[in-house]
Short mmCIF file of C-alpha atoms in Angstrom, two decimals:
data_model
loop_
_atom_site.label_atom_id
_atom_site.label_comp_id
_atom_site.label_asym_id
_atom_site.label_seq_id
_atom_site.Cartn_x
_atom_site.Cartn_y
_atom_site.Cartn_z
CA UNK A 1 78.34 103.89 107.94
CA UNK A 2 81.40 102.86 105.75
CA UNK A 3 85.06 103.25 107.24
CA UNK A 4 86.81 102.49 104.14
CA UNK A 5 89.05 105.33 102.60
CA UNK A 6 87.37 107.28 99.90
CA UNK A 7 88.52 105.69 96.53
CA UNK A 8 86.20 105.23 93.93
CA UNK A 9 83.89 103.07 94.09
CA UNK A 10 80.73 101.43 92.23
CA UNK A 11 77.79 99.88 92.89
CA UNK A 12 74.81 99.52 90.69
CA UNK A 13 71.32 98.46 92.34
CA UNK A 14 67.97 96.69 90.32
CA UNK A 15 64.54 96.76 91.96
CA UNK A 16 61.73 95.45 90.52
CA UNK A 17 59.01 95.91 92.95
CA UNK A 18 59.92 93.03 95.26
CA UNK A 19 63.55 92.53 95.70
CA UNK A 20 66.98 95.14 95.56
CA UNK A 21 69.52 93.44 93.75
CA UNK A 22 72.77 95.07 94.95
CA UNK A 23 75.71 94.59 92.01
CA UNK A 24 79.12 95.20 92.73
CA UNK A 25 81.33 97.37 90.16
CA UNK A 26 85.23 97.04 89.78
CA UNK A 27 86.87 98.29 87.32
CA UNK A 28 90.63 98.56 85.03
CA UNK A 29 89.74 100.98 82.36
CA UNK A 30 86.14 99.86 81.81
CA UNK A 31 83.86 99.17 84.91
CA UNK A 32 81.99 95.45 84.53
CA UNK A 33 80.03 93.70 87.17
CA UNK A 34 83.02 91.92 89.64
CA UNK A 35 81.55 88.79 89.22
CA UNK A 36 84.05 87.34 92.30
CA UNK A 37 81.99 89.72 94.63
CA UNK A 38 78.50 88.47 95.98
CA UNK A 39 75.76 90.19 94.62
CA UNK A 40 73.21 90.76 97.43
CA UNK A 41 69.44 90.44 97.52
CA UNK A 42 66.99 92.10 99.77
CA UNK A 43 63.51 92.44 100.22
CA UNK A 44 61.38 95.53 99.85
CA UNK A 45 60.54 95.31 103.26
CA UNK A 46 64.01 95.91 104.31
CA UNK A 47 64.70 98.79 106.29
CA UNK A 48 67.05 102.27 105.35
CA UNK A 49 69.47 101.08 107.65
CA UNK A 50 70.51 97.50 106.40
CA UNK A 51 69.79 98.53 103.01
CA UNK A 52 72.00 101.58 103.28
CA UNK A 53 74.99 98.64 105.36
CA UNK A 54 74.94 96.45 102.47
CA UNK A 55 75.46 99.11 99.99
CA UNK A 56 78.67 100.49 101.82
CA UNK A 57 79.41 96.95 102.01
CA UNK A 58 79.23 96.68 98.07
CA UNK A 59 81.15 100.01 97.54
CA UNK A 60 83.86 98.94 99.89
CA UNK A 61 84.04 95.93 97.43
CA UNK A 62 84.60 97.75 94.34
CA UNK A 63 87.97 97.49 92.97
CA UNK A 64 90.37 99.15 90.79
CA UNK A 65 92.30 96.15 89.35
CA UNK A 66 96.18 96.43 88.94
CA UNK A 67 96.59 95.36 85.51
CA UNK A 68 99.73 93.53 86.67
CA UNK A 69 97.04 91.26 88.48
CA UNK A 70 96.83 87.85 87.48
CA UNK A 71 92.69 88.41 88.15
CA UNK A 72 90.39 88.24 84.79
CA UNK A 73 87.42 90.11 86.20
CA UNK A 74 87.20 91.59 82.71
CA UNK A 75 86.45 87.83 80.71
CA UNK A 76 83.67 88.21 78.83
CA UNK A 77 82.71 84.92 79.17
CA UNK A 78 82.59 85.49 83.38
CA UNK A 79 81.28 88.36 83.35
CA UNK A 80 78.23 86.64 81.02
CA UNK A 81 77.98 83.95 83.17
CA UNK A 82 77.61 85.85 86.76
CA UNK A 83 75.10 87.81 84.63
CA UNK A 84 73.35 84.84 83.74
CA UNK A 85 73.44 83.18 86.62
CA UNK A 86 72.04 86.70 88.64
CA UNK A 87 68.63 86.03 86.11
CA UNK A 88 68.24 82.80 87.08
CA UNK A 89 69.02 83.32 90.84
CA UNK A 90 66.72 86.32 90.37
CA UNK A 91 63.61 84.46 88.86
CA UNK A 92 63.99 81.81 91.54
CA UNK A 93 64.19 84.57 94.55
CA UNK A 94 61.09 86.13 92.63
CA UNK A 95 59.12 83.20 91.73
CA UNK A 96 59.15 84.58 88.27
CA UNK A 97 58.15 82.57 85.55
CA UNK A 98 60.58 83.59 82.90
CA UNK A 99 63.23 86.06 81.75
CA UNK A 100 60.91 88.75 80.58
CA UNK A 101 58.94 88.69 83.90
CA UNK A 102 61.85 89.01 85.99
CA UNK A 103 63.53 92.04 84.29
CA UNK A 104 59.97 93.91 82.81
CA UNK A 105 59.85 95.86 85.99
CA UNK A 106 63.33 96.26 87.02
CA UNK A 107 64.46 99.66 87.47
CA UNK A 108 68.26 100.53 87.96
CA UNK A 109 69.83 102.98 89.89
CA UNK A 110 73.59 103.53 90.00
CA UNK A 111 76.16 104.81 92.57
CA UNK A 112 79.59 106.21 92.59
CA UNK A 113 81.71 107.25 95.71
CA UNK A 114 84.20 109.50 94.52
CA UNK A 115 85.96 111.47 96.92
CA UNK A 116 84.40 112.88 99.62
CA UNK A 117 80.93 112.55 97.73
CA UNK A 118 78.20 109.45 96.82
CA UNK A 119 76.30 110.40 93.59
CA UNK A 120 73.19 108.48 93.09
CA UNK A 121 72.11 108.37 89.95
CA UNK A 122 68.70 107.27 88.01
CA UNK A 123 67.75 105.53 84.89
CA UNK A 124 65.54 104.86 82.35
CA UNK A 125 64.61 101.01 81.70
CA UNK A 126 64.51 101.69 77.63
CA UNK A 127 64.31 97.87 76.59
CA UNK A 128 64.28 94.20 78.35
CA UNK A 129 67.85 94.44 79.53
CA UNK A 130 68.76 98.35 78.94
CA UNK A 131 68.82 100.92 81.11
CA UNK A 132 69.90 104.28 79.99
CA UNK A 133 70.49 108.09 81.70
CA UNK A 134 68.53 109.75 78.76
CA UNK A 135 66.09 112.53 80.03
CA UNK A 136 67.46 112.92 83.23
CA UNK A 137 69.70 115.93 84.18
CA UNK A 138 71.96 116.13 87.18
CA UNK A 139 69.25 117.56 89.35
CA UNK A 140 67.65 114.13 89.39
CA UNK A 141 70.73 112.78 90.90
CA UNK A 142 71.12 112.53 94.74
CA UNK A 143 74.64 114.09 96.37
CA UNK A 144 75.54 112.67 99.53
CA UNK A 145 78.56 113.26 101.69
CA UNK A 146 80.85 110.12 102.04
CA UNK A 147 80.29 109.93 105.79
CA UNK A 148 76.43 109.67 105.35
CA UNK A 149 74.69 107.26 107.69
CA UNK A 150 73.75 104.20 107.01
CA UNK A 151 69.69 105.46 107.06
CA UNK A 152 70.80 108.31 105.10
CA UNK A 153 72.11 106.58 102.46
CA UNK A 154 69.28 103.93 102.45
CA UNK A 155 66.74 106.40 101.92
CA UNK A 156 68.30 108.23 99.36
CA UNK A 157 68.54 104.97 97.18
CA UNK A 158 64.78 104.41 97.46
CA UNK A 159 64.31 108.59 96.41
CA UNK A 160 66.49 107.68 93.51
CA UNK A 161 64.53 104.27 92.65
CA UNK A 162 61.25 106.37 92.83
CA UNK A 163 62.97 108.60 90.04
CA UNK A 164 63.29 106.11 87.52
CA UNK A 165 61.55 105.69 84.68
CA UNK A 166 60.61 102.61 82.20
CA UNK A 167 59.61 102.91 78.76
CA UNK A 168 58.72 99.39 78.20
#
């Protein structure tokens, strides 16, 4: 269970039937992959408690950047290079031949911790590198209290991933 305050925080979780890839998202006005934070990868065999614990860690790493800080996490080149590094590392981890085989069965869900709730949303995999919320309603989301246990969060993630769909 997370011990942080209930600030807004975000995580994206990709799952390709072999691994969970947990990305910390930060923002000023725009939410982007925070390439200064690690991308966690966990085998599909991970227990729900460890999955939830890692997601809470990534949520705790999510930042709202002060405009007066010298950090430039919104550098287009930085985000692009970090995404490419994730693809390259993920291909090695999954022993994928190429980008297409790595991303083809990739599902994605988003987590938003806001106030005293955690909202987990599924996505539709529309193109090789495009996921949207098309076709989903709020009934497809899972809403949990912020102080949910690691195990309950891990179980909810697995459930939402199962709700994700693909049209490619």
